[in-house]
Short mmCIF file of C-alpha atoms and ligand atoms in Angstrom, two decimals:
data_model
loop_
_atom_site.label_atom_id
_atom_site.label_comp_id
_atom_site.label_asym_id
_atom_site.label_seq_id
_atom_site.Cartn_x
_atom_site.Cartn_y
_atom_site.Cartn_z
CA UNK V 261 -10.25 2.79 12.58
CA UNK V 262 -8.08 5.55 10.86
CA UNK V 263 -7.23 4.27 7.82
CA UNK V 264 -4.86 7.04 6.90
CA UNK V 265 -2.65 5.76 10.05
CA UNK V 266 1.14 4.50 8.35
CA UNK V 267 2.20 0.79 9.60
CA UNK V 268 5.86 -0.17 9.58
CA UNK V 269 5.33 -3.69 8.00
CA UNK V 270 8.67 -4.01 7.01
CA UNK V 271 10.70 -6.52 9.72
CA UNK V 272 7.34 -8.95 9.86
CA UNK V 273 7.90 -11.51 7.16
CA UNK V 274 5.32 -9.65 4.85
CA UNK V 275 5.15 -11.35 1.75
CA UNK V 276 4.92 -7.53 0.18
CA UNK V 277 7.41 -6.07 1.71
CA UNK V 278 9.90 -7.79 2.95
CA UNK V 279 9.39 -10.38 -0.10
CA UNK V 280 9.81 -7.68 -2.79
CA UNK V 281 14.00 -8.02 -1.41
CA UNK V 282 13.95 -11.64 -0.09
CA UNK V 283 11.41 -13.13 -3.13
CA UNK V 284 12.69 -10.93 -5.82
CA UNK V 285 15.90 -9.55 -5.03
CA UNK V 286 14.85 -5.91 -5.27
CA UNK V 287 15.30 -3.05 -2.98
CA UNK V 288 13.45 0.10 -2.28
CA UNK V 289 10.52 -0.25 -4.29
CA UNK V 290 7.52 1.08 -2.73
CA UNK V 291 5.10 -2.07 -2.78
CA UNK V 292 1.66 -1.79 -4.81
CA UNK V 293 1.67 -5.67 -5.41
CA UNK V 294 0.22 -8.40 -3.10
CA UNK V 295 -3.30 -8.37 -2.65
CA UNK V 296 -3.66 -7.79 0.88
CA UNK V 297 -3.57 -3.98 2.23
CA UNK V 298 -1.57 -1.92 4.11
CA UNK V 299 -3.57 -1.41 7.63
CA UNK V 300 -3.46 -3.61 11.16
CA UNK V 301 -5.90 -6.44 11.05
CA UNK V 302 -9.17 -5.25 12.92
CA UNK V 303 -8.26 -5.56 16.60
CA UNK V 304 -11.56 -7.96 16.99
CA UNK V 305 -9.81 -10.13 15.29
CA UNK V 306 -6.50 -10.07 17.46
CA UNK V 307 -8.37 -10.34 20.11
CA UNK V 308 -10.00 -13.09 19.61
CA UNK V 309 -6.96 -14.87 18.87
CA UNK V 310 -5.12 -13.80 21.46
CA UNK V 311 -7.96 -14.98 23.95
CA UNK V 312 -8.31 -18.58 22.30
CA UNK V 313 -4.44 -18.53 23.19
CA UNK V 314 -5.07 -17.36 26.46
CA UNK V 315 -8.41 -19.75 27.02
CA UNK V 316 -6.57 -22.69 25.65
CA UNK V 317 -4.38 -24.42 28.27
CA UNK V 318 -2.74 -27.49 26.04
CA UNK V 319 -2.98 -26.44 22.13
CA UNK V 320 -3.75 -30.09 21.52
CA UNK V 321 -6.63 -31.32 18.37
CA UNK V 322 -9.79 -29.26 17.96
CA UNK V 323 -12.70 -29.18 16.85
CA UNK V 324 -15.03 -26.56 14.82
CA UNK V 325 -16.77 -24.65 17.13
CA UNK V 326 -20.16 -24.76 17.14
CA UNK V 327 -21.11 -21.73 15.73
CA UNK V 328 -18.71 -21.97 13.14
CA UNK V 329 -20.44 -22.54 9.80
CA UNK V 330 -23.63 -21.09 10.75
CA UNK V 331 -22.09 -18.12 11.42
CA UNK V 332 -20.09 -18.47 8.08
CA UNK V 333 -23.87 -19.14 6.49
CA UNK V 334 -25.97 -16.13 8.26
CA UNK V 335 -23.27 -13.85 6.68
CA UNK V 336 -23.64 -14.78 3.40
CA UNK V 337 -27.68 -14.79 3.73
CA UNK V 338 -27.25 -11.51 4.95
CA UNK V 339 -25.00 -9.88 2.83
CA UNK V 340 -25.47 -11.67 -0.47
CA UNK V 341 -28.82 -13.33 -0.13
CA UNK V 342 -27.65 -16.61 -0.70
CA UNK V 343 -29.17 -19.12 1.65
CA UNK V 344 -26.44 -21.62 2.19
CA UNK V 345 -26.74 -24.86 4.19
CA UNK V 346 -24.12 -26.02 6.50
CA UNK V 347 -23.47 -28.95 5.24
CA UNK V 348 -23.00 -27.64 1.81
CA UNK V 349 -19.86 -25.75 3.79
CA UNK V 350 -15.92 -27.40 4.56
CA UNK V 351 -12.93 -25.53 5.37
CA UNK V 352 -10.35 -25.18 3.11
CA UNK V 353 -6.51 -24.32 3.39
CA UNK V 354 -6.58 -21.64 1.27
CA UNK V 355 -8.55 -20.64 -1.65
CA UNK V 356 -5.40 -21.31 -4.84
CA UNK V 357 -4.84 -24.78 -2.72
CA UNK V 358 -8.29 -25.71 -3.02
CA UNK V 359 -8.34 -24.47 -6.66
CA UNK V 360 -5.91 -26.93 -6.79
CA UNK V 361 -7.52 -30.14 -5.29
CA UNK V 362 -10.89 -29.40 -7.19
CA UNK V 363 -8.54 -29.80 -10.26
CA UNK V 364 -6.87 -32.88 -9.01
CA UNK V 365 -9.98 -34.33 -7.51
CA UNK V 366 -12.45 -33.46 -10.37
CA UNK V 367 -10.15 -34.04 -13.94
CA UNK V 368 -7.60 -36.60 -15.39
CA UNK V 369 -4.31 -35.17 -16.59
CA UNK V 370 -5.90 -35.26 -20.32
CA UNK V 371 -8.71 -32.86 -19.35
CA UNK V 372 -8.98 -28.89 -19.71
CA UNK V 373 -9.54 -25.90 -17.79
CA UNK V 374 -11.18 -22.73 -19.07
CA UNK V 375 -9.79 -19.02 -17.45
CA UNK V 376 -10.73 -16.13 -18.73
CA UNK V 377 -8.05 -13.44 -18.93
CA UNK V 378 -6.58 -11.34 -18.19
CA UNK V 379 -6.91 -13.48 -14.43
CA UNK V 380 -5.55 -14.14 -10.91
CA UNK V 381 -2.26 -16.07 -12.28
CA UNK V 382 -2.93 -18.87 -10.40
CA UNK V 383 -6.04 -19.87 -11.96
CA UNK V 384 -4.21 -21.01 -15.12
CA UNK V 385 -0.52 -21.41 -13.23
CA UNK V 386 -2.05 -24.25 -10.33
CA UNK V 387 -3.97 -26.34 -13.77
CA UNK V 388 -0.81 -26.11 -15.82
CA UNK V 389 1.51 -26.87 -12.60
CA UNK V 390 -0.98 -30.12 -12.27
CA UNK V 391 -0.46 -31.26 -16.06
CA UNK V 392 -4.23 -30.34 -17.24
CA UNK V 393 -4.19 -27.73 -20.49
CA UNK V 394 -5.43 -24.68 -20.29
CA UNK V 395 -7.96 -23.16 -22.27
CA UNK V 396 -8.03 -19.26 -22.89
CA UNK V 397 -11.22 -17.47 -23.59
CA UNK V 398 -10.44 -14.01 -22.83
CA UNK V 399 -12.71 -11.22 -21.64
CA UNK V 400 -13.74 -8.60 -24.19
CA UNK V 401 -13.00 -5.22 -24.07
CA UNK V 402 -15.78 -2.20 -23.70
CA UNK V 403 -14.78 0.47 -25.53
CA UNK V 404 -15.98 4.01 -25.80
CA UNK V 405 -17.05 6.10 -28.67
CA UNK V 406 -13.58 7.69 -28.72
CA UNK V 407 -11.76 3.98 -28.50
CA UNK V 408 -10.91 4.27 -24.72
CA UNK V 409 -11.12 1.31 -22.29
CA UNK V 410 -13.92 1.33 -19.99
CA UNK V 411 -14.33 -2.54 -18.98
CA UNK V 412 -14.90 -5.53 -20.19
CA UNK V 413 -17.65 -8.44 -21.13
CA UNK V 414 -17.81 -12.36 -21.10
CA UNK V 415 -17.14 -13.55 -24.38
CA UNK V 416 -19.51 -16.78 -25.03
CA UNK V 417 -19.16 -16.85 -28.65
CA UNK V 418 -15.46 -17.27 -28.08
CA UNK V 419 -16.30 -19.29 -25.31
CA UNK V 420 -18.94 -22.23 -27.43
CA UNK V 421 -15.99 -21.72 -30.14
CA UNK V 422 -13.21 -22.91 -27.53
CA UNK V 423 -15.18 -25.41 -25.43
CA UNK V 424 -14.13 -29.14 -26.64
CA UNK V 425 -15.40 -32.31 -24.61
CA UNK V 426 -12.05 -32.74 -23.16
CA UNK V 427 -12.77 -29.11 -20.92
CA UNK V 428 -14.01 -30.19 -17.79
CA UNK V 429 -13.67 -27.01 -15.43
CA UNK V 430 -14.20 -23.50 -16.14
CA UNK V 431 -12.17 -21.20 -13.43
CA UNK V 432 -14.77 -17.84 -12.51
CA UNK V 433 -13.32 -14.96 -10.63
CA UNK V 434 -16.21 -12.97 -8.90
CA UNK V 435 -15.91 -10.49 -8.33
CA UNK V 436 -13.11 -10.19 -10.96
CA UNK V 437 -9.41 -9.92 -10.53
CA UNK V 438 -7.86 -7.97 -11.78
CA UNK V 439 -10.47 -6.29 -13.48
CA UNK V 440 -12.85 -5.46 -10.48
CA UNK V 441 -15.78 -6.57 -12.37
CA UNK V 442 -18.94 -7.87 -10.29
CA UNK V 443 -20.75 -10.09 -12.78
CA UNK V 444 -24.04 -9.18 -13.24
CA UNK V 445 -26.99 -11.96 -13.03
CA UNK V 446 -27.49 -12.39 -15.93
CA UNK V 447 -24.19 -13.22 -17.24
CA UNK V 448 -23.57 -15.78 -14.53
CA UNK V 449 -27.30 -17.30 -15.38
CA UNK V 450 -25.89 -17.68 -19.26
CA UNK V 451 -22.77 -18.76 -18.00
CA UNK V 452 -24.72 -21.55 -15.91
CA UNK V 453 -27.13 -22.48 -18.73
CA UNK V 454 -23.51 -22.79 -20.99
CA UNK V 455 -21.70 -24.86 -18.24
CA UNK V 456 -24.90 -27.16 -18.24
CA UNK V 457 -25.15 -27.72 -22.10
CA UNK V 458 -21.47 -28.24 -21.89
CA UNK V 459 -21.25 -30.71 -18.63
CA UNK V 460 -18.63 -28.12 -17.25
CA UNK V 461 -17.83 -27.64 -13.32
CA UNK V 462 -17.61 -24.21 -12.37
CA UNK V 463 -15.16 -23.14 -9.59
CA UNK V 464 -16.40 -19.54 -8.84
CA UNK V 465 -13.58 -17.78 -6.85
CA UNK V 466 -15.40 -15.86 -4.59
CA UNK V 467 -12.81 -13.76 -2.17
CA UNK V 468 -13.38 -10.52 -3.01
CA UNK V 469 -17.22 -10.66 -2.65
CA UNK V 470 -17.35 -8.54 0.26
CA UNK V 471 -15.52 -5.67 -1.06
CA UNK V 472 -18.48 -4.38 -3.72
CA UNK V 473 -17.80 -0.78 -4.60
CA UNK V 474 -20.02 2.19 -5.64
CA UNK V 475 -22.99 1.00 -4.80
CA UNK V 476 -22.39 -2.82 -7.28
CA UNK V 477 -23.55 -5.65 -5.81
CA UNK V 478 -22.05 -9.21 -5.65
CA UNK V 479 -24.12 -11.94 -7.10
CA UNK V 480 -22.58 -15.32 -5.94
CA UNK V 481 -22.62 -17.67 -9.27
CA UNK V 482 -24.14 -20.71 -7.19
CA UNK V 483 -27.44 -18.81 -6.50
CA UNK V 484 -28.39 -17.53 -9.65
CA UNK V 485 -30.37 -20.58 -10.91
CA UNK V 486 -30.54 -24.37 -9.79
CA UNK V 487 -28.59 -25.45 -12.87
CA UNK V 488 -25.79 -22.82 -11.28
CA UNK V 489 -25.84 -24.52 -7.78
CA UNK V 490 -25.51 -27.79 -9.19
CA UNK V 491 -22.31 -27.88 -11.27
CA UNK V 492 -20.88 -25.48 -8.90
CA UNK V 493 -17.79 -25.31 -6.64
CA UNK V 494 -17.44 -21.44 -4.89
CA UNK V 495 -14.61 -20.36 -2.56
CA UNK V 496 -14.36 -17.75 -0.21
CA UNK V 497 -13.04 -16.46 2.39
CA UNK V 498 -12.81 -13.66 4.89
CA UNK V 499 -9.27 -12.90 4.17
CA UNK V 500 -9.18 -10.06 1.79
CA UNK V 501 -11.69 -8.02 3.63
CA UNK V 502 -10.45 -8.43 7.09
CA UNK V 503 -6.75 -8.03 6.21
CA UNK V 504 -5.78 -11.77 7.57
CA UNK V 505 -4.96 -13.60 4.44
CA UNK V 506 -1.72 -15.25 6.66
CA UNK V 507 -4.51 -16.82 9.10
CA UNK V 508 -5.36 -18.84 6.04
CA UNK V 509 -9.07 -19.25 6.84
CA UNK V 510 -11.19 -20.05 3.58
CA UNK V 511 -14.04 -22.82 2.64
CA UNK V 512 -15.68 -23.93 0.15
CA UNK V 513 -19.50 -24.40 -0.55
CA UNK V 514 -21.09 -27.08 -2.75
CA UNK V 515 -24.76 -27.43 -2.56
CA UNK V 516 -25.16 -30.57 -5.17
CA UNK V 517 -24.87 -33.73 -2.77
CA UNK V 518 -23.31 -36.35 -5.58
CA UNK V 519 -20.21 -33.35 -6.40
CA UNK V 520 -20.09 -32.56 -2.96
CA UNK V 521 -19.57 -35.92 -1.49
CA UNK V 522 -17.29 -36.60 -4.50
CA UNK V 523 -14.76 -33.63 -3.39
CA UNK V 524 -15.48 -33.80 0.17
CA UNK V 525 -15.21 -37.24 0.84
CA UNK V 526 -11.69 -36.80 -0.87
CA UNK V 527 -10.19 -33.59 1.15
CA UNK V 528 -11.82 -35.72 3.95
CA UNK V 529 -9.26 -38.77 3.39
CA UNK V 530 -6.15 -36.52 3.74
CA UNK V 531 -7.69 -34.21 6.08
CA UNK V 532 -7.52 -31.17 3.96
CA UNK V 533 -11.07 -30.03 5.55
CA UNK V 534 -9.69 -29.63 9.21
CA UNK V 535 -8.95 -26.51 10.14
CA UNK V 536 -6.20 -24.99 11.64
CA UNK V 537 -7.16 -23.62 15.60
CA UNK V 538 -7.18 -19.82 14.48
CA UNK V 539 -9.06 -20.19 11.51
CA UNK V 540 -12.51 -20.61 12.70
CA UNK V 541 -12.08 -18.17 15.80
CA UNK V 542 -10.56 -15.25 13.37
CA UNK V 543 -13.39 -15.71 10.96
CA UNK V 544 -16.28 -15.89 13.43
CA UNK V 545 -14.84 -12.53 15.13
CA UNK V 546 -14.79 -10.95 11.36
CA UNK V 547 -18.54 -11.85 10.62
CA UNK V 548 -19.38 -10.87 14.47
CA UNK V 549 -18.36 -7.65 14.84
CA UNK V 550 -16.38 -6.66 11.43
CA UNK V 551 -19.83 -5.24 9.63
CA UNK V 552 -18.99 -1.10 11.15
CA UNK V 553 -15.29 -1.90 10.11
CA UNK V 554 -15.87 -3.50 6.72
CA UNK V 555 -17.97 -0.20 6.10
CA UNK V 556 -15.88 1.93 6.55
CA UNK V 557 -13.12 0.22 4.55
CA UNK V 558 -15.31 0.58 1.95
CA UNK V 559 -15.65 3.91 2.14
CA UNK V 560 -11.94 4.61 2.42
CA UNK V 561 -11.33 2.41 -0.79
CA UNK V 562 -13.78 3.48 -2.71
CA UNK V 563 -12.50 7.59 -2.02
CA UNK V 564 -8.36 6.11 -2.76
CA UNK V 565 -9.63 4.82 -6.72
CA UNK V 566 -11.76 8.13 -6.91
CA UNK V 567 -8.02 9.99 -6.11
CA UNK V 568 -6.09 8.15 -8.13
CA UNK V 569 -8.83 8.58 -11.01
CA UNK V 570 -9.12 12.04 -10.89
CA UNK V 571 -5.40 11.93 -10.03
CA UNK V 572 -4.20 10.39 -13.56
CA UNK V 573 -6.63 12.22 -15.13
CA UNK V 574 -5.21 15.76 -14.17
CA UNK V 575 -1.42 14.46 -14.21
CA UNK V 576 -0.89 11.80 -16.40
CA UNK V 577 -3.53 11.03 -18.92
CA UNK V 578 -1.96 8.76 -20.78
CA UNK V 579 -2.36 6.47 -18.03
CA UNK V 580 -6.17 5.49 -17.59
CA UNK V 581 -7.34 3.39 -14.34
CA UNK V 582 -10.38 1.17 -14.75
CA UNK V 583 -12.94 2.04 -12.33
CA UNK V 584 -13.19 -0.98 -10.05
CA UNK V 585 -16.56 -2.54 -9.24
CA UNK V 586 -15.33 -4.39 -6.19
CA UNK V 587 -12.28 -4.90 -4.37
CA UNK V 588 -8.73 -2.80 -3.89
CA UNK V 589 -6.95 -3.44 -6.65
CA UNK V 590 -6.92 -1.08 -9.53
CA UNK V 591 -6.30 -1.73 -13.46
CA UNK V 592 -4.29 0.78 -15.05
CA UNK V 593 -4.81 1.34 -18.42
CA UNK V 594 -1.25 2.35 -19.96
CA UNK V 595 -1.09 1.21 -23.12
CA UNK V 596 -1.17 5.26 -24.74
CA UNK V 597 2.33 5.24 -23.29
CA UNK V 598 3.20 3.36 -26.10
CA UNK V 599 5.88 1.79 -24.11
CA UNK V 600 6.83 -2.07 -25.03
CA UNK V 601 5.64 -4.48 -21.85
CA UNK V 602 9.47 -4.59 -20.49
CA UNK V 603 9.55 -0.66 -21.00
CA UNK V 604 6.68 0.11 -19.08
CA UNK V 605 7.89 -2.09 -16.05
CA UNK V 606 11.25 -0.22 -16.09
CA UNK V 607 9.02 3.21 -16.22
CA UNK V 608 7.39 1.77 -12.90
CA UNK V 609 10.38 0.31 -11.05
CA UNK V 610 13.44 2.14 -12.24
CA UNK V 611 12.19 5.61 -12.73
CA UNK V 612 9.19 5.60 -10.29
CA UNK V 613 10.56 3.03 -7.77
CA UNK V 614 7.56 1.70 -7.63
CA UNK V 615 6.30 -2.43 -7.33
CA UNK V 616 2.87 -2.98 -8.94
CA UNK V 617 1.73 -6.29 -10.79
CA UNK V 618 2.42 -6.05 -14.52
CA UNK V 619 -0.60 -6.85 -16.25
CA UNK V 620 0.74 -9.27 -18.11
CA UNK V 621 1.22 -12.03 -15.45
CA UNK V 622 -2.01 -12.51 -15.75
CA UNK V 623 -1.98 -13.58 -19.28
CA UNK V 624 -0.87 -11.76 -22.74
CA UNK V 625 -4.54 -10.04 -22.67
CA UNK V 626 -2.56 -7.81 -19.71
CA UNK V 627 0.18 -6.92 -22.05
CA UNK V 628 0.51 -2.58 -21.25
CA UNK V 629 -1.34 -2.71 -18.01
CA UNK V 630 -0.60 -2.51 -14.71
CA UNK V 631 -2.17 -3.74 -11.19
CA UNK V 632 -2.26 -1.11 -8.62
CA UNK V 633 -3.21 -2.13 -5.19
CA UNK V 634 -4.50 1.08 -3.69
CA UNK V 635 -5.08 -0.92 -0.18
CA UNK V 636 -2.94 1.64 1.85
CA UNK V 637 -3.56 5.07 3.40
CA UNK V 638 -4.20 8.27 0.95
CA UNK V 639 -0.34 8.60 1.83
CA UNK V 640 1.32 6.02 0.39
CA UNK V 641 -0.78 6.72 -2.86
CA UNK V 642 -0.03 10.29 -2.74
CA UNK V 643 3.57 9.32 -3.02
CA UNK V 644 3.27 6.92 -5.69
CA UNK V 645 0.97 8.40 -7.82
CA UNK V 646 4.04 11.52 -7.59
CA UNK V 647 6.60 9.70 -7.67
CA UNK V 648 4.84 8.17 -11.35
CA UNK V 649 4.59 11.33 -12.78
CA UNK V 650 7.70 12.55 -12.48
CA UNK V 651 9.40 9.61 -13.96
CA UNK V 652 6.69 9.86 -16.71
CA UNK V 653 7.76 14.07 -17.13
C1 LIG W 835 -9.15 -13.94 -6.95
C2 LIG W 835 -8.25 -14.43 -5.86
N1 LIG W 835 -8.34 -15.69 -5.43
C3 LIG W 835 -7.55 -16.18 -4.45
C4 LIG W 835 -6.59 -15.39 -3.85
C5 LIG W 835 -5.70 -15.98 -2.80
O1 LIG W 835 -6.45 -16.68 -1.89
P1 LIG W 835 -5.73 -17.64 -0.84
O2 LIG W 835 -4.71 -16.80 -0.13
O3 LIG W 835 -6.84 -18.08 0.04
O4 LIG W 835 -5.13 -18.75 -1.62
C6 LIG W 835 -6.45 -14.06 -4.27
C7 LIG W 835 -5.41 -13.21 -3.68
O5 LIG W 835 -5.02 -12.21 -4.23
C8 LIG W 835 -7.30 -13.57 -5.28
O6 LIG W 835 -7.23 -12.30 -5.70
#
């Protein structure tokens, strides 16, 4: 694969490029937004499309195929030594959507949700679209000796202050976005033994687990302890890592038989749980032969953060990325700008040209940050991180 190869995505529907004109009206921004990347989808993975098109005379009802789930389940043994059943595995349309129906499913319109921002947007946007309140217990910032940023911790004494009986679901992204954090064990064994005390359903948002960087490791929250696999619902998905989030192929897994059968039994009535015929062909070609790819993706992100490190640090300080743990998605310290939140987004877009997430979409913790998907060849981030400091002089 040569990940420094350009793609002309523009002209395909792309959510991140030709969305940034048809979603939000503006024009010639180079995109740094979306979470997906900026390379073809592993030919595997075409192919084996293109052959269940090919092998499949009337496109009528299917069914999974049979080496669907255990496929799904050898991975996960494999590559996070968690040993999951496959019954405790159902599709689901997508991970926000099944954020979603865990919320509607599992909580009355008078019960809470717990995020913990700054967080993937949709975690609190999908509960407050649904009517259920939110409940903010943002992450705390680590701090060096000299004041600077360098990542950030779980905050459970906020969290036992902020925790009523009405809070029924606490939203976990692992590994975190958009802070790239991989939760370490034991923070998602005291965040079990919390959830327990406090009869709380964790939904651990698994999509990025795939991506670790640096030698991290991602610990899925469901196998830390039994307490942790009990009042646990986890999604993931093959999407980020293989580049295919528009094949929409994503599950969940709940190993506690009384909360599975309560979910299941309800995606089952409106058959949310079926599949889609490409979903279970894409994923089973990504776990089959995607291991030599996924590698070297790794590789090639983990050498684009390492540039655009050492690249603000020797041409614009003031702007200070947090070394991700996992994932592709980079956040940028910018607050020694000094600029005002609506100042530093017309810094990015009308002096840079450049589209990146402003930090604080994903709640007020974000305010002076920015989201920078490096996802894309060495290229693309050569000109951006340019074009930045320029407009910044
Ligand atoms: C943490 C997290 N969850 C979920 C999603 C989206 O998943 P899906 O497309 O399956 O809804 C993203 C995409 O950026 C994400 O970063």
């Amino acid at each position: 694969m040569d990940f420094d190869k350009i793609i002309n995505r523009l002209g395909t529907n792309s959510y991140k490029w030709d969305g940034l004109e048809k979603r939000l009206n503006k024009k010639g921004l180079l995109p740094l937004w979306v979470a997906d990347m900026d390379w073809e989808t592993p030919h595997f993975i075409k192919d084996a499309i293109l052959q269940q098109i090919q092998n499949t005379p009337a496109m009528g009802y299917t069914i999974d195929p049979d080496e669907y789930w255990p496929t799904v389940a050898q991975w996960t043994r494999e590559h996070h030594a968690w040993d999951v059943q496959s019954e405790w595995l159902t599709y689901i349309p997508g991970i926000v959507k099944g954020i979603g129906l865990a919320i509607s499913c599992l909580t009355e319109r008078n019960e809470k949700v717990i995020v913990q921002p700054p967080v993937y947007h949709p975690f609190f946007l999908t509960a407050q679209g649904l009517g259920r309140e939110v409940v903010w217990n943002p992450l705390r910032p680590i701090r060096d000796d000299e004041g600077r940023l360098t990542g950030y911790e779980m905050d459970f004494d906020n969290l036992a202050a902020v925790c009523d009986d009405k809070c029924r679901i606490l939203i976990l992204a692992n590994p975190h976005n958009p802070c790239g954090i991989t939760w370490s064990r034991e923070t998602l064994m005291r965040l079990a033994t919390f959830a327990h005390e406090h009869k709380l359903i964790v939904i651990s948002d698994e999509i990025h687990c795939d991506l670790a960087l640096f030698g991290h490791r991602h610990t899925p929250f469901a196998s830390v302890s039994q307490e942790a696999a009990d009042l646990s619902i986890t999604f993931a998905a093959p999407t980020k890592t293989f580049n295919m989030a528009g094949i929409v192929s994503s599950w969940a897994v709940v190993p506690n038989e009384t909360l599975r059968n309560r979910f299941y039994s309800w995606l089952s009535a409106m058959e949310l749980n079926e599949p889609h015929m490409f979903a279970p062909v894409a994923t089973i070609a990504a776990f089959r032969y995607g291991e030599p790819w996924r590698k070297e993706l790794v590789a090639y992100l983990e050498q684009n953060i390492d540039y655009v490190i050492e690249f603000c640090r020797d041409h614009i300080p003031a702007i200070r990325p947090i070394r991700p743990q996992a994932s592709y998605l980079v956040w940028l310290d910018c607050t020694q700008l000094g600029l005002t939140q609506e100042a530093l987004v017309q810094l990015f877009e009308q002096k840079a040209g450049l589209l990146l997430n402003e930090g604080s979409m994903f709640g007020k913790e974000g305010e002076g940050f920015m989201r920078l998907n490096v996802g894309c060849p060495r290229a693309t981030l050569t000109q951006a991180l340019t074009q930045l400091e320029k407009a910044i002089g």
